[in-house]
PDB file of C-alpha atoms in Angstrom:
ATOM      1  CA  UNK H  12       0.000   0.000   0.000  1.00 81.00           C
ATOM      2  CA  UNK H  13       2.466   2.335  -0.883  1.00 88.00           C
ATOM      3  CA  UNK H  14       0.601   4.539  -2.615  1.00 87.00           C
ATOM      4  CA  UNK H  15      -1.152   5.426   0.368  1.00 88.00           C
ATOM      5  CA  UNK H  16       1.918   7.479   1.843  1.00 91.00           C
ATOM      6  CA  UNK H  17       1.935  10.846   0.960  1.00 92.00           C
ATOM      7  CA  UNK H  18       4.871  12.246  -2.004  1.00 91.00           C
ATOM      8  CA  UNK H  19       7.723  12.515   0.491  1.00 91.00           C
ATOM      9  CA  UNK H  20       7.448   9.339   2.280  1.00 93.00           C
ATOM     10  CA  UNK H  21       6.978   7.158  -0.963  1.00 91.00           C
ATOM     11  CA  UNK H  22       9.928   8.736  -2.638  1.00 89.00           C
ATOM     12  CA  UNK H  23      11.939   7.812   0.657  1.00 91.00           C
ATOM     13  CA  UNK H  24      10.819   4.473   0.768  1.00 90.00           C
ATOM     14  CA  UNK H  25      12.108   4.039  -3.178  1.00 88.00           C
ATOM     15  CA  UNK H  26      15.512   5.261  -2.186  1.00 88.00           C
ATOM     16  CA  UNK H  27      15.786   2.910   0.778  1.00 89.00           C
ATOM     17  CA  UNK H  28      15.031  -0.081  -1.395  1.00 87.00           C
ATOM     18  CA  UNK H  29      17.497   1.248  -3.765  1.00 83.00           C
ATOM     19  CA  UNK H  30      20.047   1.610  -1.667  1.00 84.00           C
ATOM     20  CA  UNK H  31      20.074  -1.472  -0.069  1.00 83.00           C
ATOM     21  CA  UNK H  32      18.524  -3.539  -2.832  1.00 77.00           C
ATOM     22  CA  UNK H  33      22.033  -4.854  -3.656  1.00 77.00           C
ATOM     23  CA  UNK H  34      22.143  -7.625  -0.539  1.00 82.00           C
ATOM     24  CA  UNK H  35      22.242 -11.071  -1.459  1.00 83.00           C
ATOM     25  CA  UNK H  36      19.210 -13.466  -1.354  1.00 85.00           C
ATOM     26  CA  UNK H  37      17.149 -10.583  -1.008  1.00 84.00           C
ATOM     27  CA  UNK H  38      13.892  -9.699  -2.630  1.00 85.00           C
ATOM     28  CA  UNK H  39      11.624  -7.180  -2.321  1.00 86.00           C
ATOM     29  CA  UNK H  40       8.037  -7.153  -2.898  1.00 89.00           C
ATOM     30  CA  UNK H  41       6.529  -3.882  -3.260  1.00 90.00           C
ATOM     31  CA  UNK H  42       2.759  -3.069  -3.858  1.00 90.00           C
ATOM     32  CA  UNK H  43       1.222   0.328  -4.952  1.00 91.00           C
ATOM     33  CA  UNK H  44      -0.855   1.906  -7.739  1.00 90.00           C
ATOM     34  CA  UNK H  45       1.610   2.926 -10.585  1.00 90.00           C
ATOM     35  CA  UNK H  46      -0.485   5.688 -11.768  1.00 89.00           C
ATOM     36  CA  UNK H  47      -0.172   7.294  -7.779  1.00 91.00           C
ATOM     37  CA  UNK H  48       3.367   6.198  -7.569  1.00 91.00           C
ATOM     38  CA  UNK H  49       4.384   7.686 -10.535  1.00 92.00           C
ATOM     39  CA  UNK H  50       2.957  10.974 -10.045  1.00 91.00           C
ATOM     40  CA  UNK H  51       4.164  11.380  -6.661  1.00 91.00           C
ATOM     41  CA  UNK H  52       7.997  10.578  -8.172  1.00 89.00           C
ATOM     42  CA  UNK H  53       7.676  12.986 -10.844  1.00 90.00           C
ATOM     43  CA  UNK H  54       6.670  15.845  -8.329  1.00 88.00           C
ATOM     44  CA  UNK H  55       9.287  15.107  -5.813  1.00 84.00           C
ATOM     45  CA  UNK H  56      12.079  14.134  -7.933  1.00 81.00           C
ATOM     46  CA  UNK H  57      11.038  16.565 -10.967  1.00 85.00           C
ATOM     47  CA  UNK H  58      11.538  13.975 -13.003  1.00 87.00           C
ATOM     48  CA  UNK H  59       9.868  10.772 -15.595  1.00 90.00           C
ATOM     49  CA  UNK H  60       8.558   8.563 -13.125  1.00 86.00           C
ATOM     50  CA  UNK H  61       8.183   5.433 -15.506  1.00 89.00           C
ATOM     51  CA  UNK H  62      11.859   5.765 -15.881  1.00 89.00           C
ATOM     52  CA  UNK H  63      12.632   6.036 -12.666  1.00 87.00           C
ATOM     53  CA  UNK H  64      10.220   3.101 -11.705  1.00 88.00           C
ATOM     54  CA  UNK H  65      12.206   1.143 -14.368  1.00 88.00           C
ATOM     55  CA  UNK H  66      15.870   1.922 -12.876  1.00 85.00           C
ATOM     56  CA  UNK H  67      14.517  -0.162  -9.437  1.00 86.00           C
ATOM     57  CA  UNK H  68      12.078  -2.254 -10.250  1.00 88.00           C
ATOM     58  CA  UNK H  69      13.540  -5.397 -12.301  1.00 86.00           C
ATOM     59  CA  UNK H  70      10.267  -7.625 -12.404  1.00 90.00           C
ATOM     60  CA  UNK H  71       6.996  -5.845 -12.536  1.00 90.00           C
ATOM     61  CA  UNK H  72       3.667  -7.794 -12.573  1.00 91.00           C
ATOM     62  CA  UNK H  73       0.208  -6.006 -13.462  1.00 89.00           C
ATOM     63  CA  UNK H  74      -2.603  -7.441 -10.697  1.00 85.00           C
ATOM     64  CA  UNK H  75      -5.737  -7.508 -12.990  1.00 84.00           C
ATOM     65  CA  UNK H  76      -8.707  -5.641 -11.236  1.00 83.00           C
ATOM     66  CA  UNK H  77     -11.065  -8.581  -9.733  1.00 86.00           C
ATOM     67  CA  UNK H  78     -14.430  -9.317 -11.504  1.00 91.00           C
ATOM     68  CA  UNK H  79     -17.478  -8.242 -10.512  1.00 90.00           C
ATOM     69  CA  UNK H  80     -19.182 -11.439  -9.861  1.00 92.00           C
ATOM     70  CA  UNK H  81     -16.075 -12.477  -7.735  1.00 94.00           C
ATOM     71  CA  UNK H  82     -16.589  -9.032  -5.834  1.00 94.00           C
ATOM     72  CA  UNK H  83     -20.508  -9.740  -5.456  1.00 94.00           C
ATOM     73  CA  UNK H  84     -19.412 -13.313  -4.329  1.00 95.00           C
ATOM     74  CA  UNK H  85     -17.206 -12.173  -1.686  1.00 95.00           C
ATOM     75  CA  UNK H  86     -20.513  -9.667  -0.702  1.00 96.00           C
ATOM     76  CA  UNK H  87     -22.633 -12.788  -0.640  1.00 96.00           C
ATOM     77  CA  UNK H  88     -20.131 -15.166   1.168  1.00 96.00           C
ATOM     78  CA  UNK H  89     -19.405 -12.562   4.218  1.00 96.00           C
ATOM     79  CA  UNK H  90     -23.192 -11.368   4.434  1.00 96.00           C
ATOM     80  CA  UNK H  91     -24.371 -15.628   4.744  1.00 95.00           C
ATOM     81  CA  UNK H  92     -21.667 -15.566   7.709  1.00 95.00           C
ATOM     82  CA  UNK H  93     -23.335 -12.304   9.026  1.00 95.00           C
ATOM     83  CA  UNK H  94     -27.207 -12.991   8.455  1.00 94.00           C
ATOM     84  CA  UNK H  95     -27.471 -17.076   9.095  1.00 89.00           C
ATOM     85  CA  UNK H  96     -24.805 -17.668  11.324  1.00 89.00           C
ATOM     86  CA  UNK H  97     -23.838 -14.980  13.718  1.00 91.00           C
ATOM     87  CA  UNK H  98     -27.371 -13.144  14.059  1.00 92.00           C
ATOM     88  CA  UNK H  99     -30.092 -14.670  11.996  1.00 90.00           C
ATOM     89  CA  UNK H 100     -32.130 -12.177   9.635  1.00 90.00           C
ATOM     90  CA  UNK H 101     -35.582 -11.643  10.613  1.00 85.00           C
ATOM     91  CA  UNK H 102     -36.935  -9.951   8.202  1.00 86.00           C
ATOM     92  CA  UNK H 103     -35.304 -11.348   4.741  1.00 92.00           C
ATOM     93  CA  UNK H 104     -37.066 -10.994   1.829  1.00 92.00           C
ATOM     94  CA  UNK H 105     -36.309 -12.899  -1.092  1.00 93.00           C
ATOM     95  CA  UNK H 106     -37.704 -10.653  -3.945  1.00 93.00           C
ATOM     96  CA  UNK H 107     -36.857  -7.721  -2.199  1.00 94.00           C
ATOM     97  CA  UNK H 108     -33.450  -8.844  -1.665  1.00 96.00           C
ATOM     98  CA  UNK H 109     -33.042  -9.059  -5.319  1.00 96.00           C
ATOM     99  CA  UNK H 110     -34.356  -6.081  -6.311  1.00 95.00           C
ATOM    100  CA  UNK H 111     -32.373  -4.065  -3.637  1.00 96.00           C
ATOM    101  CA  UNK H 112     -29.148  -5.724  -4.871  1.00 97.00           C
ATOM    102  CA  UNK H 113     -29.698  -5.050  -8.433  1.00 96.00           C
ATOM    103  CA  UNK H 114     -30.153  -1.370  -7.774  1.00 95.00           C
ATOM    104  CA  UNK H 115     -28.721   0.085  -5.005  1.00 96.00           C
ATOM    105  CA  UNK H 116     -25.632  -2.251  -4.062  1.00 97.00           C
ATOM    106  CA  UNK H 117     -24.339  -3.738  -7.377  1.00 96.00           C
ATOM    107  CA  UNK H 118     -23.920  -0.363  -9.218  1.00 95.00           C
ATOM    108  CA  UNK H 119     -21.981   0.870  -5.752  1.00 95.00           C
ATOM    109  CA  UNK H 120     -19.932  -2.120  -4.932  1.00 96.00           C
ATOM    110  CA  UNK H 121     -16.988  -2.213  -7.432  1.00 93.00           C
ATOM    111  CA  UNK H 122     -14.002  -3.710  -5.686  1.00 92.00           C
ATOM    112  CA  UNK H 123     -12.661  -5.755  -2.761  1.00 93.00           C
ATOM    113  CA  UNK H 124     -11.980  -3.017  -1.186  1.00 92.00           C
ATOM    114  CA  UNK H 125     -15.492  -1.507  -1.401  1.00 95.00           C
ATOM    115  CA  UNK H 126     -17.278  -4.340   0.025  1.00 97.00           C
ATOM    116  CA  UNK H 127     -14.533  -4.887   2.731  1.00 96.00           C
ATOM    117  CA  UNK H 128     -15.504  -1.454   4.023  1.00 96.00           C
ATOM    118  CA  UNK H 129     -18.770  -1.580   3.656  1.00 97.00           C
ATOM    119  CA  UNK H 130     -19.241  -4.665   5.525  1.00 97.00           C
ATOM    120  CA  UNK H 131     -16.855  -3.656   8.381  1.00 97.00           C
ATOM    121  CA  UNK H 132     -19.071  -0.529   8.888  1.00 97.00           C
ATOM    122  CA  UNK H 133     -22.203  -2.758   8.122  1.00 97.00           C
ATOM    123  CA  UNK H 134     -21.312  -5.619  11.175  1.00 96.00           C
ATOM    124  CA  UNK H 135     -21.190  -2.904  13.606  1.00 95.00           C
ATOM    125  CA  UNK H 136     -24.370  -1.482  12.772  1.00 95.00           C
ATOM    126  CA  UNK H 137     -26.262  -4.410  12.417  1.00 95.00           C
ATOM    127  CA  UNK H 138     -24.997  -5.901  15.710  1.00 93.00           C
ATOM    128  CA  UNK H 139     -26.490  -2.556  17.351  1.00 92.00           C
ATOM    129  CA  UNK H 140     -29.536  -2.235  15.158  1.00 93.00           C
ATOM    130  CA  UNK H 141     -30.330  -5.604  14.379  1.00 93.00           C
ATOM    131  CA  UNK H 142     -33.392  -6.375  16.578  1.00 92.00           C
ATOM    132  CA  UNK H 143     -35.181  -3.192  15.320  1.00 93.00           C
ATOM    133  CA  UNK H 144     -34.074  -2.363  11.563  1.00 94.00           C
ATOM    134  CA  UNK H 145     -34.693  -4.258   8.041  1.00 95.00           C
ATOM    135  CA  UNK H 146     -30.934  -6.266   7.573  1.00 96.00           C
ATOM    136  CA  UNK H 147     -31.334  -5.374   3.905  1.00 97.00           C
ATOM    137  CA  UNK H 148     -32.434  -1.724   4.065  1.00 97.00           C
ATOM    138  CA  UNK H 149     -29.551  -0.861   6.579  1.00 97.00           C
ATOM    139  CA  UNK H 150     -27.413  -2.637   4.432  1.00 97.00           C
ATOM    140  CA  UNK H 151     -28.048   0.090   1.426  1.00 97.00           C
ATOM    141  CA  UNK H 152     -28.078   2.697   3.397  1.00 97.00           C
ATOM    142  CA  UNK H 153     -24.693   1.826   4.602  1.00 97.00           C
ATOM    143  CA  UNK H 154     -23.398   1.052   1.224  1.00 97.00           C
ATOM    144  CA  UNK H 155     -24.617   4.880   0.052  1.00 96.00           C
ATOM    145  CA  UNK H 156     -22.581   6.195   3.408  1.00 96.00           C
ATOM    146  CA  UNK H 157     -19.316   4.310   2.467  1.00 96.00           C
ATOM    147  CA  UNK H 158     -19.382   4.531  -1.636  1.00 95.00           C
ATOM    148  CA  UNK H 159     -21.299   7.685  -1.911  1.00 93.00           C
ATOM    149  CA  UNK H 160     -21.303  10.068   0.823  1.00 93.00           C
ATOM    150  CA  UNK H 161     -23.153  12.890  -1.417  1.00 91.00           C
ATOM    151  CA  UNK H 162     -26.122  10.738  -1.834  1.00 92.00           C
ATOM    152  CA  UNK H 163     -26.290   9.500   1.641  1.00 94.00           C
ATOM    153  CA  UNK H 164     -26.136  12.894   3.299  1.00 93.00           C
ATOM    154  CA  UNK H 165     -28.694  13.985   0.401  1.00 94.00           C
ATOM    155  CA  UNK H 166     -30.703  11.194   1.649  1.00 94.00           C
ATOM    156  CA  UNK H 167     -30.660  12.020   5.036  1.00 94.00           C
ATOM    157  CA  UNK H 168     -31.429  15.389   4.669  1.00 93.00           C
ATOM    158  CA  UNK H 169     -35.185  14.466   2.629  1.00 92.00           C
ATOM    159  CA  UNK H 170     -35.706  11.917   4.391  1.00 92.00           C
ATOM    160  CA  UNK H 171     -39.199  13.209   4.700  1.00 90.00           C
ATOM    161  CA  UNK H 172     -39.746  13.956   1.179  1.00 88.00           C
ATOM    162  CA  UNK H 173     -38.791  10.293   0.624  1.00 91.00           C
ATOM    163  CA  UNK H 174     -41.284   8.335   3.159  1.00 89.00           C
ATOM    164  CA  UNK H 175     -43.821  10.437   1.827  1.00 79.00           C
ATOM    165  CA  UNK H 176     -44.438  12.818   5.176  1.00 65.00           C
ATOM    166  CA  UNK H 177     -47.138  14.948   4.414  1.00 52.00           C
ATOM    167  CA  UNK H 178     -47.742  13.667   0.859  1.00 53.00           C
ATOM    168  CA  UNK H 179     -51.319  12.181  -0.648  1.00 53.00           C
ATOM    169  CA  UNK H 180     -50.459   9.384  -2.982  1.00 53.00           C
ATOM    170  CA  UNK H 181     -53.834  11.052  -5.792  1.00 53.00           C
ATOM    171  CA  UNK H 182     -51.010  12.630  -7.314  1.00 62.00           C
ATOM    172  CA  UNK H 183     -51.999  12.833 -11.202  1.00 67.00           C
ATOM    173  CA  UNK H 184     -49.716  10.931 -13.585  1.00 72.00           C
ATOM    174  CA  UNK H 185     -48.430  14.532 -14.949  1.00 79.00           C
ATOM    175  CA  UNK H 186     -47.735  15.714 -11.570  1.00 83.00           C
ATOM    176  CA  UNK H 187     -45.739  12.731 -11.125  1.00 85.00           C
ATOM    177  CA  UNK H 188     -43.167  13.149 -14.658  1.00 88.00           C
ATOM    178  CA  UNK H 189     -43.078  16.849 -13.337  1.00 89.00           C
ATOM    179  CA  UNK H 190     -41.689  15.510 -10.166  1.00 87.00           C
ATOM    180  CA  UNK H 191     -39.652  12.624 -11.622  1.00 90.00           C
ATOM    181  CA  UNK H 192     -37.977  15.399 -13.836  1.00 91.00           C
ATOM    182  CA  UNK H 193     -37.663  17.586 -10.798  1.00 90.00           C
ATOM    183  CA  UNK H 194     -35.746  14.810  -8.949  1.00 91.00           C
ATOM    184  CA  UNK H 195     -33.626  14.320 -11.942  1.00 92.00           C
ATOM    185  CA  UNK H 196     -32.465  17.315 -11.992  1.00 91.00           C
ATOM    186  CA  UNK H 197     -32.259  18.011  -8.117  1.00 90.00           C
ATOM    187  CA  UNK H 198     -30.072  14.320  -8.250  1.00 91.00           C
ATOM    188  CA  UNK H 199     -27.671  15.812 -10.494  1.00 89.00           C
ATOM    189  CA  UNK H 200     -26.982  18.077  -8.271  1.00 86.00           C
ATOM    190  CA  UNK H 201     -26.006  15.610  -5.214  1.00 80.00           C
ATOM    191  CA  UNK H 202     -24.474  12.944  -6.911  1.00 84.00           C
ATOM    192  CA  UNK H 203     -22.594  11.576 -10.317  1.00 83.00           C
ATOM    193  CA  UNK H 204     -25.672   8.983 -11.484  1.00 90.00           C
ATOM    194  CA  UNK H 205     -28.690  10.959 -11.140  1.00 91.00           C
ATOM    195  CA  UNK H 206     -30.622   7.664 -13.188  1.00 93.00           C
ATOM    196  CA  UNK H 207     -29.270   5.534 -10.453  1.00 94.00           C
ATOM    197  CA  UNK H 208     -29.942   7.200  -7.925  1.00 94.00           C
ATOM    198  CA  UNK H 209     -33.707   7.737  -8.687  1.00 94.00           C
ATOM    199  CA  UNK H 210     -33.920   3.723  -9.426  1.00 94.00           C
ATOM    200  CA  UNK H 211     -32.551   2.957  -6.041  1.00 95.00           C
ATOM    201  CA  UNK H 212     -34.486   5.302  -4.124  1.00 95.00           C
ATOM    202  CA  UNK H 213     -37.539   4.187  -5.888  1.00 94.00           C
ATOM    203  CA  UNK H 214     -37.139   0.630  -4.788  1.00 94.00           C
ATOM    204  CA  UNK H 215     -35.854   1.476  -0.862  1.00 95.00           C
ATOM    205  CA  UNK H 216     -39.216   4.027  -0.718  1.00 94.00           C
ATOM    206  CA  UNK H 217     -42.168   3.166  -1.928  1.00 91.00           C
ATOM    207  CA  UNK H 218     -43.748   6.533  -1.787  1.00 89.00           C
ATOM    208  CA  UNK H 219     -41.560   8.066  -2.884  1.00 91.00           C
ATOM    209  CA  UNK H 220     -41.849   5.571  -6.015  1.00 91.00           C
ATOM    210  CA  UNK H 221     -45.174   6.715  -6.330  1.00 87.00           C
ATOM    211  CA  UNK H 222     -44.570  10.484  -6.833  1.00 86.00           C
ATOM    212  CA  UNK H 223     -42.061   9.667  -9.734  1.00 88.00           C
ATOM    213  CA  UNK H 224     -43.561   7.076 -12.212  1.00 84.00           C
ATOM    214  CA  UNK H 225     -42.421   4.020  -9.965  1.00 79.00           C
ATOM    215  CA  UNK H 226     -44.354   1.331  -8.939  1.00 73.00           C
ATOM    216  CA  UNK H 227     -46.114   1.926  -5.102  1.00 66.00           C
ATOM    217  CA  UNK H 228     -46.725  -0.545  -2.764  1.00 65.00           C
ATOM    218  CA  UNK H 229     -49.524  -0.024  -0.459  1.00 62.00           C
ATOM    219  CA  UNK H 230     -49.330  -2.707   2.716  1.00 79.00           C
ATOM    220  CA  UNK H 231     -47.917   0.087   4.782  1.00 83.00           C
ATOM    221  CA  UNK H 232     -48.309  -2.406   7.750  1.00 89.00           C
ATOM    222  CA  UNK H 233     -46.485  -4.829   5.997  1.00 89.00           C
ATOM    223  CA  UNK H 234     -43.659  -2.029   5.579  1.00 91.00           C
ATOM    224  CA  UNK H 235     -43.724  -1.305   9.592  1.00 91.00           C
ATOM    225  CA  UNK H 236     -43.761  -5.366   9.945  1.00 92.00           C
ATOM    226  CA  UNK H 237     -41.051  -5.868   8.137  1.00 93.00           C
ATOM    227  CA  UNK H 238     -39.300  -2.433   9.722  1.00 93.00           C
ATOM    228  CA  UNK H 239     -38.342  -1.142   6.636  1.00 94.00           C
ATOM    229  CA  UNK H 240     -36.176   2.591   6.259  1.00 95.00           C
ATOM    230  CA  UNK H 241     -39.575   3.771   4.432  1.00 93.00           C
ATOM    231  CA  UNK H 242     -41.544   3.440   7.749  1.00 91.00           C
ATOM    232  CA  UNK H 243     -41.613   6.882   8.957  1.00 88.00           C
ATOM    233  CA  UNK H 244     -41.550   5.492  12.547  1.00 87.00           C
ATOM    234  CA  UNK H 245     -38.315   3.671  11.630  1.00 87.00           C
ATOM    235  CA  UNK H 246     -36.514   5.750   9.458  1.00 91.00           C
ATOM    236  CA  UNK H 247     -34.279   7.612  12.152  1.00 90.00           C
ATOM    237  CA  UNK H 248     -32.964   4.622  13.674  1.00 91.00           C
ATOM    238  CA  UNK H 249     -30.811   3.771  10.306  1.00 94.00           C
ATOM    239  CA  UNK H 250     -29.463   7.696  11.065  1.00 93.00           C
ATOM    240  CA  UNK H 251     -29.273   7.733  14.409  1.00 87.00           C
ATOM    241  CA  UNK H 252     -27.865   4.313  15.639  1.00 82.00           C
ATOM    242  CA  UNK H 253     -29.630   5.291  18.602  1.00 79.00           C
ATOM    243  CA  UNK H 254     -32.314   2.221  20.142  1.00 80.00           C
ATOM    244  CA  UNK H 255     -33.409   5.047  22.334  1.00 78.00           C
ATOM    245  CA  UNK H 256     -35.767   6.695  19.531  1.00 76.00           C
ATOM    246  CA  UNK H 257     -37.423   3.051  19.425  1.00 83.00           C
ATOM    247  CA  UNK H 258     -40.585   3.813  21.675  1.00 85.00           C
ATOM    248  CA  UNK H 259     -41.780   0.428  21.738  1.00 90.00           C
ATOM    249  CA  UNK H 260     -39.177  -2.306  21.351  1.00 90.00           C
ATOM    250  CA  UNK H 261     -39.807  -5.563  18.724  1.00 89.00           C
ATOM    251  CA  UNK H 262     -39.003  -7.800  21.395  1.00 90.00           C
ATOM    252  CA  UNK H 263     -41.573  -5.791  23.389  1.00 92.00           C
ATOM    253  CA  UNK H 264     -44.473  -6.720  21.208  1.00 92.00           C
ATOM    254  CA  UNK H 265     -42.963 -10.337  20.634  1.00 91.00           C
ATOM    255  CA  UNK H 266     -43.582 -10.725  24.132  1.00 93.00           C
ATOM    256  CA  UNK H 267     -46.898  -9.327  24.774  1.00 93.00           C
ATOM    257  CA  UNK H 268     -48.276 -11.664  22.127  1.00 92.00           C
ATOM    258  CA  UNK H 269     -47.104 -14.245  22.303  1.00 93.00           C
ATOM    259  CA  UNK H 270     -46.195 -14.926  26.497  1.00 94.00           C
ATOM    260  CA  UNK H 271     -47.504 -12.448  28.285  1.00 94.00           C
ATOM    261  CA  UNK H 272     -50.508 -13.346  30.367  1.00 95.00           C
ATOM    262  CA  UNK H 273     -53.614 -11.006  31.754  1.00 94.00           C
ATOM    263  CA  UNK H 274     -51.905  -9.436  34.545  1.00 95.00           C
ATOM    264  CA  UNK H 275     -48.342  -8.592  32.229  1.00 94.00           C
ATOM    265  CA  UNK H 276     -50.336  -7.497  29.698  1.00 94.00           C
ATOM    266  CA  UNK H 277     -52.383  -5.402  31.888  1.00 95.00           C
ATOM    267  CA  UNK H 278     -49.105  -3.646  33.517  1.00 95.00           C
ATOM    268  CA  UNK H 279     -47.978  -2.846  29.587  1.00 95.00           C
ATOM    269  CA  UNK H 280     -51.012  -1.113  28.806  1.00 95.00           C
ATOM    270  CA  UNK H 281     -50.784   0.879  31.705  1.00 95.00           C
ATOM    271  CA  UNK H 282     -47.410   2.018  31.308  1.00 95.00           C
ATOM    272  CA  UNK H 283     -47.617   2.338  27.313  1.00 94.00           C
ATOM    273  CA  UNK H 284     -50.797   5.242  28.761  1.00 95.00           C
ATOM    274  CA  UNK H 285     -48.612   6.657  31.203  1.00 95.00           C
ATOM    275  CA  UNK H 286     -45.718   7.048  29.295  1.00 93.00           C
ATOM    276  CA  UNK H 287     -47.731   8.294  25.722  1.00 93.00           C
ATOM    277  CA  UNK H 288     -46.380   5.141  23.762  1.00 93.00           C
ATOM    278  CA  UNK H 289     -49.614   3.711  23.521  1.00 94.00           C
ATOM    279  CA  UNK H 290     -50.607   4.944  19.655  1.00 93.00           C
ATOM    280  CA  UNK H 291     -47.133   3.796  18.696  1.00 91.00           C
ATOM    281  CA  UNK H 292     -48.316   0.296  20.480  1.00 93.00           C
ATOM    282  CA  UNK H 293     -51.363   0.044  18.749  1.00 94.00           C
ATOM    283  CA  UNK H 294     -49.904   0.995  15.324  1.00 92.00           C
ATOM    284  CA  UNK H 295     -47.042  -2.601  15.573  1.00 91.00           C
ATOM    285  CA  UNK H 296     -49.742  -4.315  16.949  1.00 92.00           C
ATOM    286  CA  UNK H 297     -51.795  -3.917  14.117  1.00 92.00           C
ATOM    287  CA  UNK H 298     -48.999  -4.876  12.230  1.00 92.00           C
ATOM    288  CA  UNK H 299     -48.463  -7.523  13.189  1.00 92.00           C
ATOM    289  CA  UNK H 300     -51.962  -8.918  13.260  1.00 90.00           C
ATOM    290  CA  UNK H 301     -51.203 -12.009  11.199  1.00 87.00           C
ATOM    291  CA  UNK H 302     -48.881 -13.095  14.473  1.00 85.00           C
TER     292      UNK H 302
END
């Protein structure tokens, strides 16, 4: 990684090898990016830096960038180890799995390197969040904070606009090419892939599919069920990484259906009243009827 010193140190580290490259049944093995390497020599030593690369290294060897599909396999392999063994995945969902892959995380994740950082960032959250977040929503939200910063904080600041705060869904189909345009244009703005962008956001919030020619899904409880970034209850948690925002905890509504008796049940309701959580009760509770 020596292209990750700044001009100084790598031309110092170039010289050392030189000087004592000479030794007997010695080799060395260094690893950069020519293209940074060679810049750096040629504004430190005000010189051609492919010639001077040539003077010390004797044997160079090109590594080919890896392939996609052996990047998306390496994304696959370390999120099985993540989601089915360490802490199971609640809420997977096959199709929407797919479609969140195709759209949000394949056109980010490019390299080794990009998923390596994403998922080191990504175990950390979902060890926190796990219990009260979708595992496939918070893991596109993280890949926009590691490979695309502009988005993400673009994302966070309309969140809103996004979950559809405030917003009828009667919208008229030319209101809704006014606003796709709109977003176009405001995407351009925050980010190199305006196209991509919209596609991704239009899959992560349904709503907010709606309002731009996208397809809408309606089963909002099935949205809060599934605790999805698009549930407006939800959405600050995948911001925040703070479990104090969650007013009434999964494991909380796990428990009064399915073990509490009369009496526990009883002392809930009474302190969901006194506390004001009991709206937010009633709202999982509904969703999660079919349980």
């Amino acid at each position: 990684d020596i292209d990750r010193l700044n001009n100084e140190q790598i031309r110092l580290i170039f010289q050392l090898v030189n000087c004592v490259a000479g030794f007997p049944n010695m080799i060395y093995l260094l690893s950069f990016d020519k293209t940074v390497v060679v810049r750096a020599l040629e504004d430190e030593q005000k010189c051609n830096g492919e010639e001077y690369l040539e003077k010390i290294i004797q044997v160079p060897f090109d590594v080919p960038e890896a392939k996609k599909s052996d990047v998306h396999n390496l994304l696959f392999e370390k999120l099985d180890n993540i989601w089915f063994d360490e802490i199971p995945c609640r809420n997977f969902e096959k199709e929407y799995w797919s479609k969140v892959y195709a759209n949000c995380l394949s056109p980010l994740l490019n390299t080794i390197r990009d998923v390596n950082r994403v998922i080191n960032v990504y175990k950390f959250k979902y060890g926190l969040l796990h219990s009260e977040t979708n595992c496939i929503d918070l893991l596109a939200i993280t890949a926009f904070q590691v490979c695309a910063p502009g988005a993400f904080e673009w994302i966070k600041n309309n969140i809103n606009r996004l979950t559809g705060s405030g917003y009828g869904l009667s919208t008229s189909g030319i209101d809704q090419k006014k606003h796709r345009a709109e977003m176009i244009e405001e995407f351009e703005r925050a980010t190199d892939n305006a196209e991509f962008m919209l596609e991704a956001l239009q899959v992560m919030f349904p709503k907010f599919a709606w309002q731009t020619c996208g397809y809408y899904y309606s089963g909002e409880n099935q949205l809060r069920y599934m605790q999805r970034i698009s549930c407006a209850d939800r959405t600050s948690l995948y911001f925040n990484l703070s479990l104090e925002d969650v007013k009434v905890s999964q494991r909380t509504v796990a428990e009064s259906i399915n073990t509490y008796n009369s009496e526990e049940l009883d002392r809930l309701i009474n302190d969901l009243i006194s506390n004001g959580f009991i709206l937010q009760y009633a709202k999982e509770l509904n969703a999660h009827a079919k349980d």
